[in-house]
Phi, psi and omega in degrees: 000165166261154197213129191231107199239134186029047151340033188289155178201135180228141178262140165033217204267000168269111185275130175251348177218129170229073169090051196264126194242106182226091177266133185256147182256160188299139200036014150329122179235121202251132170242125191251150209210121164200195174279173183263166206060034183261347172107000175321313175297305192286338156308308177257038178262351163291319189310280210278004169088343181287343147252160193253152183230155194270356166182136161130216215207101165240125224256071201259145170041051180077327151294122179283109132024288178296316194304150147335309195267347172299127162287091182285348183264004170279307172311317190296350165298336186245355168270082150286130173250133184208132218243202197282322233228135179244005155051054175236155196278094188320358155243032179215140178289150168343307174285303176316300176289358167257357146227043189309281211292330193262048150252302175309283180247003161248341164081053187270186175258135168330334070051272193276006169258275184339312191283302166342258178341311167287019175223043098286319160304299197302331183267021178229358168092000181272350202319318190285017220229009213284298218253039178253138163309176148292339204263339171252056159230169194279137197319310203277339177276337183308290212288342152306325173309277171318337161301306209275342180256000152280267191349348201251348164288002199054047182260178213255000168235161182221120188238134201236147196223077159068050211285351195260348214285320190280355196290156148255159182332300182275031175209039155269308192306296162347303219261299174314305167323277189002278231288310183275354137294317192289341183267353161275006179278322190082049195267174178273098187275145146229170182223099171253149194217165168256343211263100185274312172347292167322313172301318194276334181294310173254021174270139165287289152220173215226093156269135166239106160340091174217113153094011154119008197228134165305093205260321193199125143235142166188202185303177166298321241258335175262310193294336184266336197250344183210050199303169187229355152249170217250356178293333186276272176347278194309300171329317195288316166275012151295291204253026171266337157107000000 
């Protein structure tokens, strides 16, 4: 599991996290939700070692993150990522970027990456898609994309970082889909999204984020459906109207 313990992070004299305490369990699906600069993000770049954090402990499967002695790019093995931007290489076909990385950082043979890879495109819905560049698919085949090529690393957590924000409207839904096979596969998630619906739907639980601080966490049905600060409250009636 991840075990997240007193958390701090600071950019300069600005704290973006003040004391963030989160544990997530094997087939969890966590969704965090605020406003933007609230630190939502920057979790999970501590989470994943792309940020350094200046005090507390964050723990995956028994390893600190953090410690001096840690292999952190050993550890990003079991940790998939997937950002607002989905960064796949425009000179290379689908199936080539989606088995760029277990060639690379898992040292598989091309052989055995392709196959990897193709049975993560197919199971993201890319299967008709192997030998199309990125650039003639649609932002939600983009980002599906970027699913299916963390997937082709196996890992045993998936941290999605607001994967829908870049989308138009209509190819969120595509991308949501995703997000809601892997949580019937059972993998372990966290997401932060905007997308509340969505939240209340494939969540275990729903943290809400305010000012660098966990403000309310619990199941959807209290945090989204019956918040109990008045910090939730105000959020939720921005943005459910």
């Amino acid at each position: 599991m991840i075990q997240i313990q007193g958390v701090h992070k600071s950019f300069g004299d600005l704290e973006v996290l003040k004391g963030i305490d989160l544990e997530v369990q094997k087939g969890e699906v966590i969704s965090v939700i605020g406003a933007s600069g609230s630190g939502k993000s920057t979790l999970l770049y501590c989470i994943n070692a792309i940020e350094n954090i200046q005090k507390g402990k964050i723990i995956v499967d028994g390893v600190d993150v953090h410690a001096k002695e840690t292999n952190q790019d050993k550890l990003r093995e079991k940790l998939g990522m997937v950002f607002q931007q989905w960064n796949s290489f425009p000179h290379m076909t689908v199936l080539e970027n989606a088995a760029l990385a277990p060639q690379i950082v898992k040292g598989l043979s091309k052989e055995e990456a392709f196959e990897t890879a193709k049975k993560e495109l197919e199971h993201v819905g890319l299967g008709d898609k192997f030998d199309q560049y990125p650039t003639r698919m649609s932002g939600g085949q983009q980002q599906r994309l970027a699913i299916a090529r963390a997937l082709a690393m196996k890992p045993e957590y998936m941290l999605f970082d607001e994967v829908t924000s870049a989308l138009d409207p209509e190819l969120v839904g595509e991308v949501l889909d995703t997000l809601r096979l892997l949580r019937d596969d059972g993998m372990t998630m966290i997401t932060v999204t905007h997308e509340i619906a969505f939240a209340r739907e494939v969540s275990d639980r729903v943290a809400f984020f305010h000012q660098g601080i966990i403000e309310e966490i619990g199941h959807p049905s209290q945090v989204i459906e019956n918040p109990q600060k008045e910090k939730t409250q105000q959020f939720l009636s921005k943005v459910l109207g």
